[in-house]
């Protein structure tokens, strides 16, 4: 994976602005620690930071190749991602007469554009965000993968477009001021740590939507969808459906194990990660690649303090050991203590350029940093719950009937944290209602579906398009902040398209959440692991963490110069701090963010406002 950035400007000669594009590029150094490159012309400047995974010696970017229709003109690409069908595309292009200078997928992607133009995205299987400049037409083309695994932000003003893998690249431009308006604050306080699709939070910033492309030329900026979820009748019974799911998952995983650098898997002992690890072990055995290395994360004294509840029914440690022994993996257990988690809250903000999932982000950042010492690519089980319907809110009537985002049911608590002035400016209940209505209006219902199937399709759509991007963004930003590439096989668009149309009763085969996935994995996993009740990414249960973040936040609130004070009701926050204890399991966001994470989120917010010198425009 890599970091990309660029600048298109019709009113300025960018060949004289090499220093600016270099500064923008260097902000992405952590995403691409192995190499750096820039390319400039009069109206286009590109920057690239490279993390070498395929063909380390020859895949330098920006990469330049001739335009097919004008050999004296060029196409130039900056690209972040992986194409998992690069071999098939390479063979097809070779049959059309193309000659390759490298074995990397960057060249495959660029020559695909040279041959097929914007329609090339329909042929890609992978995760990607890229920009291509045609010198003959002076046209920029950008695209993002179908599920939005790889990020791509942009800022458009009259005659100018700036873009980057992360907001920090755009913020590095000297003409960009770190401003946030009322809508951005609503995203942070009402929707956050999720974001409305396409919303960049920073004033004027947009994120190219998943499955969308963008064209920019002298006629202006245009975006269009090249992919979206489509509802159609499902033709298979439960047996055939399980077989198809199993085949798709195995094929996807094997494609994503291809690499010229060490690959590992993240293993929690749950269904999703255990399945990927078991399939990886089978593949390595068949191809003679030796043992699979696995990694897991835990926290000091979690075994002493863990208490089961609806959202986290059991601890991972015994299951991790069970699967590692069963599969004979080389296992690496990573453990963190409270002081590390608290200190890493700020590193997580710097990685994301925004407040995030508090210690859930911080622990992932630390975890990825440890993995990077042994591997460059990791396989992760992200997205299976959104796609197959594994989260508790798929199965709780109160969540199904809530008429709001089911991972954010505590709307009253959220609005109660805001200062009266900010509540008046944001109108948080109205903002939340509008964003939810917008999401529900997008659902592609199938004609003739009964009410239960319509409800479950709506819930699936909300999870795939609103909750899953939050976790994918988190995984990308925390991993790339340490130069680790994480691949997510459950986000293969072929698998998502197929599972989207599986009726709920088949998804619930055996009357179990993700039942059809469990059935597909019979014979792959031991029975007890196959039917283990879902448990999410682990968080610390140590009461020292609650004490540490609560104390630190109260210290910030005692500082009259704190930029957080005008935005919150400090008295209400103090009341909650006096009441909250380690047994508080009602999620403030998702399954994992409750009382301690609320305090940590506000700490991140306070640090973000100070560090980025955010100017509020309300």
Coordinates of C-alpha atoms in Angstrom, one line a residue:
X1 CA 0.0 0.0 0.0
X2 CA 1.0 3.6 -0.4
X3 CA 0.1 7.2 0.0
X4 CA -0.9 9.4 -2.9
X5 CA -1.4 13.1 -3.3
X6 CA -1.9 15.6 -6.1
X7 CA -2.7 19.1 -7.2
X8 CA -4.4 20.2 -10.4
X9 CA -4.5 23.9 -11.1
X10 CA -5.6 25.8 -14.3
X11 CA -4.4 29.1 -13.0
X12 CA -0.8 28.4 -11.9
X13 CA 2.4 26.9 -13.4
X14 CA 3.0 23.9 -11.0
X15 CA 6.5 23.3 -12.4
X16 CA 7.4 26.2 -10.1
X17 CA 5.8 24.6 -7.1
X18 CA 7.9 21.5 -6.5
X19 CA 8.5 22.4 -2.9
X20 CA 4.7 22.4 -2.2
X21 CA 4.0 19.0 -3.7
X22 CA 7.0 17.6 -1.9
X23 CA 5.7 18.8 1.4
X24 CA 2.3 17.3 0.7
X25 CA 3.9 14.0 -0.3
X26 CA 6.1 13.9 2.8
X27 CA 3.0 14.0 5.1
X28 CA 2.3 10.5 3.9
X29 CA 5.7 9.1 4.7
X30 CA 4.4 6.6 7.2
X31 CA 2.0 5.1 4.7
X32 CA 4.9 4.6 2.3
X33 CA 8.3 4.3 4.1
X34 CA 10.2 2.6 1.3
X35 CA 10.3 5.2 -1.5
X36 CA 9.1 8.7 -2.5
X37 CA 8.5 10.3 -5.9
X38 CA 6.9 13.3 -7.5
X39 CA 6.0 14.3 -11.1
X40 CA 5.2 17.8 -12.3
X41 CA 3.8 19.4 -15.4
X42 CA 2.3 22.9 -15.9
X43 CA -1.1 22.1 -14.6
X44 CA -0.7 18.8 -12.7
X45 CA 1.6 17.7 -9.8
X46 CA 1.6 14.2 -8.3
X47 CA 3.2 12.9 -5.2
X48 CA 3.7 9.3 -4.0
X49 CA 5.0 7.4 -1.0
X50 CA 5.6 3.7 -1.5
X51 CA 5.2 0.6 0.6
X52 CA 6.8 -2.1 -1.5
X53 CA 4.8 -5.3 -1.6
X54 CA 5.0 -6.6 -5.2
X55 CA 8.1 -6.1 -7.4
X56 CA 10.0 -3.8 -4.9
X57 CA 12.7 -3.1 -7.4
X58 CA 10.6 -1.8 -10.3
X59 CA 7.3 -0.4 -9.2
X60 CA 8.3 3.2 -8.5
X61 CA 5.6 5.9 -8.8
X62 CA 4.4 8.2 -10.2
X63 CA 4.5 5.8 -13.2
X64 CA 4.4 7.1 -16.8
X65 CA 3.2 5.2 -19.9
X66 CA 2.3 6.5 -23.4
X67 CA -1.3 7.2 -24.3
X68 CA -2.5 4.5 -26.8
X69 CA -4.0 7.0 -29.3
X70 CA -1.1 9.5 -29.0
X71 CA 2.3 7.9 -28.5
X72 CA 4.0 11.2 -28.0
X73 CA 1.7 11.9 -25.0
X74 CA 1.6 10.3 -21.6
X75 CA -0.6 8.9 -18.9
X76 CA 0.7 9.3 -15.4
X77 CA -0.6 7.4 -12.3
X78 CA -0.3 7.5 -8.6
X79 CA -2.0 4.5 -7.0
X80 CA -2.7 3.1 -3.5
X81 CA -3.9 -0.5 -3.4
X82 CA -3.7 -4.0 -4.7
X83 CA -5.3 -5.6 -7.7
X84 CA -6.0 -9.3 -6.9
X85 CA -6.8 -10.1 -10.5
X86 CA -3.6 -8.5 -11.8
X87 CA -2.4 -11.8 -13.4
X88 CA -5.6 -12.2 -15.5
X89 CA -5.5 -8.6 -16.6
X90 CA -1.8 -8.8 -17.5
X91 CA -2.5 -11.8 -19.7
X92 CA -5.4 -10.1 -21.4
X93 CA -3.4 -6.9 -22.0
X94 CA -0.4 -8.9 -23.3
X95 CA -2.8 -10.6 -25.8
X96 CA -3.7 -7.1 -27.0
X97 CA -0.1 -6.3 -27.7
X98 CA 1.1 -4.6 -24.5
X99 CA 4.6 -5.2 -23.2
X100 CA 5.3 -4.9 -19.5
X101 CA 8.4 -3.5 -17.9
X102 CA 7.6 -4.6 -14.4
X103 CA 5.7 -7.3 -12.5
X104 CA 3.8 -4.9 -10.3
X105 CA 0.1 -4.3 -10.4
X106 CA 0.6 -0.5 -10.8
X107 CA 1.6 -1.0 -14.4
X108 CA -1.4 -3.4 -15.0
X109 CA -3.7 -0.7 -13.6
X110 CA -2.2 2.1 -15.7
X111 CA -2.2 0.1 -19.0
X112 CA -5.8 -1.0 -18.2
X113 CA -6.7 2.7 -18.3
X114 CA -4.7 3.2 -21.4
X115 CA -6.7 0.4 -23.1
X116 CA -10.2 0.8 -21.7
X117 CA -10.3 4.3 -20.3
X118 CA -12.6 4.9 -17.3
X119 CA -14.3 1.6 -17.9
X120 CA -11.1 -0.1 -16.6
X121 CA -12.6 0.1 -13.1
X122 CA -15.3 -2.5 -14.0
X123 CA -12.5 -5.0 -14.6
X124 CA -10.7 -4.5 -11.3
X125 CA -10.9 -6.9 -8.4
X126 CA -9.1 -5.3 -5.5
X127 CA -8.8 -2.4 -3.1
X128 CA -7.6 0.9 -4.6
X129 CA -7.6 4.6 -4.8
X130 CA -5.8 6.1 -7.8
X131 CA -5.4 9.2 -9.9
X132 CA -4.4 9.3 -13.6
X133 CA -3.5 12.4 -15.6
X134 CA -3.7 12.4 -19.4
X135 CA -1.3 14.9 -20.8
X136 CA -2.9 15.1 -24.2
X137 CA -6.4 16.0 -22.9
X138 CA -5.3 17.6 -19.6
X139 CA -7.8 15.4 -17.8
X140 CA -7.7 13.9 -14.3
X141 CA -9.4 10.6 -13.6
X142 CA -9.7 9.3 -10.1
X143 CA -11.4 6.2 -8.7
X144 CA -12.0 4.4 -5.4
X145 CA -12.7 0.7 -4.8
X146 CA -16.2 -0.6 -4.5
X147 CA -16.3 -0.9 -0.8
X148 CA -14.1 2.0 0.1
X149 CA -11.3 0.0 1.7
X150 CA -8.7 2.6 0.5
X151 CA -9.3 6.3 1.3
X152 CA -9.2 9.3 -1.1
X153 CA -10.0 12.9 0.0
X154 CA -10.2 16.0 -2.1
X155 CA -10.8 19.7 -1.9
X156 CA -12.2 21.5 -4.9
X157 CA -12.2 25.3 -5.4
X158 CA -12.4 27.5 -8.5
X159 CA -9.8 26.3 -10.9
X160 CA -8.0 24.0 -8.4
X161 CA -8.3 20.4 -7.1
X162 CA -6.2 19.0 -4.3
X163 CA -6.3 15.4 -3.3
X164 CA -4.7 12.9 -0.9
X165 CA -4.9 9.6 0.8
X166 CA -5.4 11.4 4.0
X167 CA -6.5 15.0 4.9
X168 CA -3.0 15.8 6.2
X169 CA -1.7 15.9 2.6
X170 CA -4.2 18.5 1.6
X171 CA -3.8 20.5 4.9
X172 CA -0.1 20.7 4.0
X173 CA -0.9 23.0 1.1
X174 CA -0.1 26.6 2.2
X175 CA -3.5 28.0 0.9
X176 CA -5.5 25.5 3.0
X177 CA -6.7 26.6 6.4
X178 CA -7.6 23.9 9.0
X179 CA -11.3 25.0 9.4
X180 CA -14.3 23.1 10.5
X181 CA -17.9 24.4 10.2
X182 CA -21.1 23.6 11.9
X183 CA -21.7 20.5 9.7
X184 CA -18.3 19.2 10.4
X185 CA -18.9 19.6 14.1
X186 CA -22.2 17.8 13.7
X187 CA -20.3 14.9 12.1
X188 CA -18.0 14.7 15.0
X189 CA -20.4 15.1 17.9
X190 CA -23.6 13.5 16.4
X191 CA -22.4 10.9 13.9
X192 CA -18.8 10.4 15.0
X193 CA -16.7 8.4 15.2
X194 CA -18.5 7.4 12.0
X195 CA -18.9 9.8 9.1
X196 CA -21.6 10.4 6.6
X197 CA -20.4 8.9 3.3
X198 CA -18.4 11.4 1.3
X199 CA -18.1 13.8 4.2
X200 CA -14.5 15.0 4.9
X201 CA -15.4 16.9 8.2
X202 CA -12.7 19.5 7.4
X203 CA -14.4 22.5 5.7
X204 CA -14.7 21.9 2.0
X205 CA -13.1 18.5 2.1
X206 CA -14.9 15.6 0.5
X207 CA -14.1 11.9 0.3
X208 CA -14.7 10.2 -3.0
X209 CA -17.5 7.7 -2.3
X210 CA -16.9 4.0 -2.5
X211 CA -17.6 2.6 -6.0
X212 CA -17.3 6.1 -7.5
X213 CA -15.0 7.8 -10.0
X214 CA -14.2 11.5 -10.5
X215 CA -13.2 13.4 -13.7
X216 CA -11.7 16.9 -13.5
X217 CA -10.9 19.0 -16.6
X218 CA -11.4 22.6 -17.7
X219 CA -15.1 22.0 -17.9
X220 CA -15.2 21.3 -14.2
X221 CA -15.5 18.4 -11.7
X222 CA -17.9 15.4 -12.2
X223 CA -18.4 12.3 -10.1
X224 CA -20.3 9.1 -11.0
X225 CA -21.0 5.7 -9.5
X226 CA -19.5 2.7 -11.4
X227 CA -20.8 0.2 -8.8
X228 CA -23.5 -0.1 -6.2
X229 CA -25.4 -2.8 -4.5
X230 CA -28.2 -4.3 -6.6
X231 CA -31.1 -6.3 -5.3
X232 CA -32.2 -9.4 -7.3
X233 CA -33.9 -12.7 -6.5
X234 CA -31.7 -15.3 -4.9
X235 CA -31.8 -18.6 -6.9
X236 CA -30.0 -21.0 -4.6
X237 CA -31.2 -23.1 -1.6
X238 CA -29.2 -23.2 1.7
X239 CA -26.9 -26.0 0.6
X240 CA -25.9 -24.4 -2.7
X241 CA -25.6 -21.0 -1.1
X242 CA -23.2 -22.3 1.6
X243 CA -21.2 -24.0 -1.1
X244 CA -20.9 -20.8 -3.2
X245 CA -20.0 -18.8 -0.1
X246 CA -17.2 -21.2 0.7
X247 CA -15.8 -21.2 -2.8
X248 CA -15.9 -17.4 -3.1
X249 CA -14.2 -17.0 0.3
X250 CA -11.4 -19.5 -0.5
X251 CA -10.8 -18.0 -3.9
X252 CA -10.7 -14.5 -2.4
X253 CA -8.3 -15.4 0.4
X254 CA -5.9 -17.2 -2.0
X255 CA -5.7 -14.2 -4.3
X256 CA -4.9 -12.0 -1.3
X257 CA -2.1 -14.2 0.0
X258 CA 0.0 -13.2 -3.1
X259 CA 2.9 -11.1 -2.0
X260 CA 6.7 -10.7 -2.4
X261 CA 7.0 -9.8 1.4
X262 CA 6.0 -11.7 4.6
X263 CA 2.2 -12.2 5.1
X264 CA 0.5 -13.0 8.4
X265 CA -3.1 -13.3 9.7
X266 CA -4.8 -11.6 12.6
X267 CA -6.3 -14.3 14.9
X268 CA -8.9 -13.6 17.5
X269 CA -10.2 -17.2 17.8
X270 CA -13.6 -16.1 16.5
X271 CA -15.3 -17.4 13.4
X272 CA -14.2 -14.8 10.9
X273 CA -10.4 -14.7 11.6
X274 CA -10.2 -18.4 12.3
X275 CA -11.8 -19.2 8.9
X276 CA -9.2 -17.0 7.1
X277 CA -6.3 -18.4 9.1
X278 CA -7.5 -22.0 8.4
X279 CA -7.8 -21.4 4.7
X280 CA -4.4 -19.7 4.7
X281 CA -2.9 -22.7 6.4
X282 CA -4.4 -25.0 3.8
X283 CA -3.1 -22.9 1.0
X284 CA 0.4 -22.6 2.4
X285 CA 0.4 -26.4 2.9
X286 CA -0.6 -27.0 -0.7
X287 CA 2.0 -24.5 -2.1
X288 CA 4.8 -25.5 0.3
X289 CA 5.2 -22.0 1.9
X290 CA 5.7 -23.3 5.4
X291 CA 3.8 -22.2 8.6
X292 CA 1.5 -19.3 8.8
X293 CA 2.3 -16.6 11.4
X294 CA -0.6 -15.4 13.4
X295 CA -1.0 -12.4 15.7
X296 CA -3.4 -11.5 18.5
X297 CA -3.9 -8.6 20.9
X298 CA -4.8 -8.5 24.6
X299 CA -4.3 -6.3 27.6
X300 CA -2.6 -6.6 31.0
X301 CA -4.9 -8.1 33.6
X302 CA -7.8 -8.5 31.2
X303 CA -8.2 -12.0 32.4
X304 CA -8.8 -10.7 35.9
X305 CA -11.3 -7.9 35.0
X306 CA -13.3 -9.4 32.1
X307 CA -17.0 -9.6 32.6
X308 CA -19.3 -11.1 30.0
X309 CA -22.2 -9.1 28.6
X310 CA -24.4 -8.9 25.5
X311 CA -21.8 -7.2 23.4
X312 CA -18.8 -9.2 24.5
X313 CA -19.9 -12.6 25.7
X314 CA -16.5 -14.3 26.2
X315 CA -12.8 -13.6 26.2
X316 CA -10.6 -14.4 23.2
X317 CA -7.4 -15.8 24.8
X318 CA -8.5 -19.5 25.3
X319 CA -9.9 -19.6 21.7
X320 CA -6.8 -18.1 20.2
X321 CA -4.6 -20.8 21.8
X322 CA -7.1 -23.4 20.7
X323 CA -6.9 -22.4 17.0
X324 CA -3.2 -21.8 16.9
X325 CA -2.5 -25.2 18.3
X326 CA -5.1 -26.8 16.0
X327 CA -3.6 -25.2 12.9
X328 CA 0.1 -25.3 14.0
X329 CA 0.6 -21.6 13.4
X330 CA 3.6 -19.6 14.6
X331 CA 1.7 -17.4 17.0
X332 CA 2.6 -14.0 18.4
X333 CA 0.6 -12.7 21.3
X334 CA 0.8 -8.9 21.8
X335 CA -0.2 -7.3 25.1
X336 CA -0.5 -3.7 26.2
X337 CA -1.0 -1.9 29.5
X338 CA -3.0 1.1 30.4
X339 CA -0.3 3.8 30.2
X340 CA 0.5 2.7 26.6
X341 CA -3.1 2.9 25.6
X342 CA -3.6 6.3 27.0
X343 CA -0.5 7.7 25.4
X344 CA -1.4 6.3 22.0
X345 CA -4.7 8.2 21.9
X346 CA -2.8 11.1 20.4
X347 CA -0.9 9.0 17.9
X348 CA -4.3 7.6 16.7
X349 CA -5.6 11.2 16.1
X350 CA -2.5 12.1 14.1
X351 CA -3.0 8.9 12.0
X352 CA -6.6 9.8 11.3
X353 CA -6.5 13.6 11.3
X354 CA -9.7 13.4 13.4
X355 CA -10.9 12.0 16.7
X356 CA -11.7 8.3 16.3
X357 CA -12.7 5.2 18.2
X358 CA -10.6 6.2 21.2
X359 CA -8.6 3.3 22.7
X360 CA -10.0 0.9 20.1
X361 CA -8.0 2.9 17.5
X362 CA -5.1 3.4 19.9
X363 CA -4.8 -0.3 20.6
X364 CA -5.0 -1.2 16.9
X365 CA -2.2 1.3 16.2
X366 CA 0.0 -0.3 18.8
X367 CA -0.9 -3.8 17.6
X368 CA -0.1 -3.0 14.0
X369 CA 3.2 -1.4 15.1
X370 CA 4.2 -4.7 16.7
X371 CA 3.1 -6.8 13.7
X372 CA 5.2 -4.6 11.4
X373 CA 8.3 -5.9 13.2
X374 CA 7.6 -9.3 11.6
X375 CA 5.5 -8.8 8.6
X376 CA 4.5 -6.2 5.9
X377 CA 1.1 -7.6 5.0
X378 CA -1.7 -8.9 7.3
X379 CA -5.0 -10.6 6.6
X380 CA -7.9 -9.4 8.7
X381 CA -11.5 -10.6 9.2
X382 CA -13.1 -7.1 8.9
X383 CA -16.6 -6.8 7.4
X384 CA -18.0 -10.3 7.9
X385 CA -20.4 -9.1 10.5
X386 CA -21.8 -6.3 8.4
X387 CA -22.1 -8.6 5.3
X388 CA -23.5 -11.7 7.0
X389 CA -25.5 -10.0 9.8
X390 CA -23.5 -10.9 12.8
X391 CA -23.8 -7.9 15.1
X392 CA -26.2 -8.0 18.0
X393 CA -28.3 -5.2 16.5
X394 CA -29.3 -7.4 13.6
X395 CA -31.1 -9.6 16.2
X396 CA -32.5 -7.2 18.8
X397 CA -36.0 -5.9 18.2
X398 CA -35.3 -2.6 19.9
X399 CA -32.5 -1.9 17.4
X400 CA -34.5 -3.0 14.5
X401 CA -37.3 -0.6 15.5
X402 CA -35.2 2.3 16.6
X403 CA -35.5 4.4 13.5
X404 CA -31.9 5.5 13.8
X405 CA -28.5 4.1 13.4
X406 CA -28.4 1.0 15.6
X407 CA -24.8 1.4 16.7
X408 CA -25.6 4.9 18.1
X409 CA -28.7 4.5 20.1
X410 CA -27.7 6.9 22.9
X411 CA -28.7 10.0 21.1
X412 CA -29.9 11.7 24.2
X413 CA -26.6 11.2 26.0
X414 CA -24.7 12.6 23.0
X415 CA -26.8 15.8 22.6
X416 CA -26.6 16.3 26.4
X417 CA -22.9 16.6 26.2
X418 CA -23.0 19.7 23.9
X419 CA -23.0 23.2 25.1
X420 CA -26.4 25.0 24.7
X421 CA -24.9 27.3 22.1
X422 CA -23.6 24.3 20.0
X423 CA -26.8 22.5 20.4
X424 CA -28.6 25.5 18.9
X425 CA -26.1 25.8 16.1
X426 CA -26.1 22.1 15.2
X427 CA -29.7 21.0 15.9
X428 CA -28.3 17.5 16.5
X429 CA -31.6 15.6 16.6
X430 CA -32.6 17.1 13.2
X431 CA -29.1 16.4 11.8
X432 CA -29.2 12.8 12.9
X433 CA -32.7 12.3 11.6
X434 CA -31.8 13.7 8.2
X435 CA -28.7 11.5 7.9
X436 CA -30.6 8.4 8.8
X437 CA -33.5 9.3 6.4
X438 CA -30.9 9.8 3.6
X439 CA -29.4 6.4 4.3
X440 CA -32.8 4.6 4.3
X441 CA -33.9 6.3 1.1
X442 CA -30.9 4.7 -0.7
X443 CA -31.8 1.1 0.1
X444 CA -32.4 -0.8 -3.1
X445 CA -35.4 -2.9 -2.0
X446 CA -36.6 -5.8 -4.1
X447 CA -40.1 -5.7 -5.3
X448 CA -42.4 -8.2 -3.5
X449 CA -40.3 -8.7 -0.4
X450 CA -42.2 -9.2 2.8
X451 CA -41.7 -6.8 5.8
X452 CA -39.1 -8.9 7.5
X453 CA -36.9 -9.2 4.5
X454 CA -37.3 -5.5 3.8
X455 CA -36.3 -4.7 7.4
X456 CA -33.2 -6.9 7.3
X457 CA -32.2 -5.6 3.9
X458 CA -32.4 -2.1 5.4
X459 CA -30.3 -3.1 8.4
X460 CA -27.7 -4.8 6.1
X461 CA -27.5 -1.7 3.9
X462 CA -27.0 0.6 6.9
X463 CA -24.2 -1.6 8.1
X464 CA -22.4 -2.0 4.8
X465 CA -22.6 1.7 3.8
X466 CA -22.5 3.4 7.2
X467 CA -20.9 1.3 9.9
X468 CA -18.4 -0.8 7.9
X469 CA -16.7 2.3 6.4
X470 CA -15.9 3.4 10.0
X471 CA -14.0 0.1 10.7
X472 CA -12.4 0.0 7.3
X473 CA -11.2 3.6 7.7
X474 CA -9.9 2.8 11.2
X475 CA -8.1 -0.3 9.9
X476 CA -6.5 1.5 7.0
X477 CA -5.3 4.6 9.0
X478 CA -4.0 2.8 12.1
X479 CA -2.1 0.1 10.0
X480 CA -0.8 2.5 7.4
X481 CA 0.5 4.8 10.1
X482 CA 3.1 2.1 10.8
X483 CA 3.6 1.0 7.2
X484 CA 1.6 -2.2 7.5
X485 CA -0.7 -3.3 4.7
X486 CA -3.9 -5.0 5.9
X487 CA -6.1 -7.0 3.5
X488 CA -9.8 -7.7 4.1
X489 CA -11.0 -10.7 2.1
X490 CA -14.6 -10.4 3.3
X491 CA -14.8 -7.1 1.3
X492 CA -14.3 -8.8 -2.0
X493 CA -17.1 -7.3 -4.1
X494 CA -18.1 -10.7 -5.6
X495 CA -18.7 -12.1 -2.1
X496 CA -20.6 -8.9 -1.0
X497 CA -22.8 -8.9 -4.1
X498 CA -23.7 -12.6 -3.6
X499 CA -24.3 -12.4 0.1
X500 CA -26.3 -9.1 -0.2
X501 CA -29.1 -11.1 -1.9
X502 CA -29.2 -14.1 0.3
X503 CA -32.6 -14.1 2.1
X504 CA -32.4 -13.6 5.8
X505 CA -33.7 -17.0 6.7
X506 CA -30.8 -18.6 4.7
X507 CA -28.3 -16.2 6.3
X508 CA -29.6 -17.5 9.6
X509 CA -29.2 -21.1 8.7
X510 CA -29.4 -23.2 11.9
X511 CA -31.1 -20.3 13.6
X512 CA -27.6 -18.8 14.3
X513 CA -26.2 -15.4 13.4
X514 CA -24.0 -15.8 10.3
X515 CA -25.4 -19.3 10.0
X516 CA -24.7 -19.7 6.3
X517 CA -21.1 -18.7 6.8
X518 CA -20.8 -21.3 9.5
X519 CA -22.3 -23.9 7.3
X520 CA -19.9 -23.0 4.5
X521 CA -17.0 -23.6 6.9
X522 CA -18.0 -27.0 8.1
X523 CA -15.0 -29.2 7.8
X524 CA -12.7 -26.2 7.8
X525 CA -13.0 -25.3 11.5
X526 CA -13.5 -27.3 14.7
X527 CA -17.2 -27.5 15.7
X528 CA -16.7 -25.6 18.9
X529 CA -14.9 -22.7 17.2
X530 CA -17.4 -22.8 14.3
X531 CA -20.3 -22.2 16.6
X532 CA -18.6 -19.9 19.1
X533 CA -20.8 -16.9 20.0
X534 CA -19.5 -13.7 18.4
X535 CA -17.1 -11.6 20.4
X536 CA -15.8 -8.3 18.9
X537 CA -12.3 -6.9 18.7
X538 CA -11.0 -7.0 22.3
X539 CA -10.8 -3.9 24.5
X540 CA -9.2 -3.4 27.9
X541 CA -11.5 -4.1 30.9
X542 CA -8.9 -2.8 33.4
X543 CA -10.5 -0.2 35.7
X544 CA -7.1 1.6 35.6
X545 CA -8.0 2.7 32.1
X546 CA -11.3 4.3 33.1
X547 CA -9.5 6.0 36.0
X548 CA -6.7 7.3 33.7
X549 CA -8.8 8.8 30.9
X550 CA -11.4 10.2 33.3
X551 CA -8.7 11.9 35.4
X552 CA -6.9 13.3 32.3
X553 CA -10.2 14.6 30.8
X554 CA -11.1 16.4 34.1
X555 CA -7.7 18.0 34.1
X556 CA -8.3 19.3 30.6
X557 CA -11.7 20.7 31.7
X558 CA -9.9 22.6 34.5
X559 CA -7.9 24.5 32.0
X560 CA -9.9 27.6 31.1
X561 CA -7.9 27.8 27.8
X562 CA -9.1 24.4 26.6
X563 CA -10.6 24.7 23.1
X564 CA -13.0 21.9 24.0
X565 CA -14.8 24.0 26.7
X566 CA -17.0 26.2 24.4
X567 CA -18.3 23.0 22.6
X568 CA -19.4 20.9 25.5
X569 CA -21.5 21.1 28.7
X570 CA -18.6 20.6 31.1
X571 CA -20.9 20.3 34.1
X572 CA -22.8 17.4 32.4
X573 CA -19.5 15.7 31.6
X574 CA -18.4 16.0 35.2
X575 CA -21.7 14.5 36.3
X576 CA -21.1 11.5 34.0
X577 CA -17.6 11.2 35.3
X578 CA -18.8 11.0 38.8
X579 CA -21.3 8.3 38.0
X580 CA -19.5 6.1 35.5
X581 CA -17.7 2.9 36.7
X582 CA -16.0 0.0 34.9
X583 CA -19.3 -1.9 34.8
X584 CA -20.9 0.5 32.4
X585 CA -21.6 -1.6 29.3
X586 CA -24.2 0.4 27.5
X587 CA -22.4 1.3 24.3
X588 CA -22.0 5.0 23.5
X589 CA -21.0 3.9 20.0
X590 CA -21.0 0.4 18.5
X591 CA -20.2 -2.6 20.6
X592 CA -17.1 -1.3 22.3
X593 CA -17.4 2.4 23.1
X594 CA -19.0 2.9 26.5
X595 CA -18.1 5.1 29.5
X596 CA -14.3 4.9 29.3
X597 CA -14.3 5.4 25.6
X598 CA -16.5 8.4 25.8
X599 CA -14.0 10.2 28.0
X600 CA -11.2 9.0 25.7
X601 CA -13.1 10.4 22.7
X602 CA -13.4 13.8 24.3
X603 CA -9.7 13.7 25.1
X604 CA -9.0 13.0 21.5
X605 CA -11.2 15.9 20.5
X606 CA -9.4 18.2 22.8
X607 CA -6.0 17.2 21.5
X608 CA -7.2 17.5 17.9
X609 CA -8.5 21.0 18.4
X610 CA -5.2 22.1 19.9
X611 CA -2.7 20.2 17.8
X612 CA -4.3 21.1 14.4
X613 CA -5.1 24.7 15.6
X614 CA -8.6 24.1 14.3
X615 CA -10.5 27.3 13.3
X616 CA -14.2 26.9 14.0
X617 CA -16.5 28.5 11.4
X618 CA -20.1 28.2 12.7

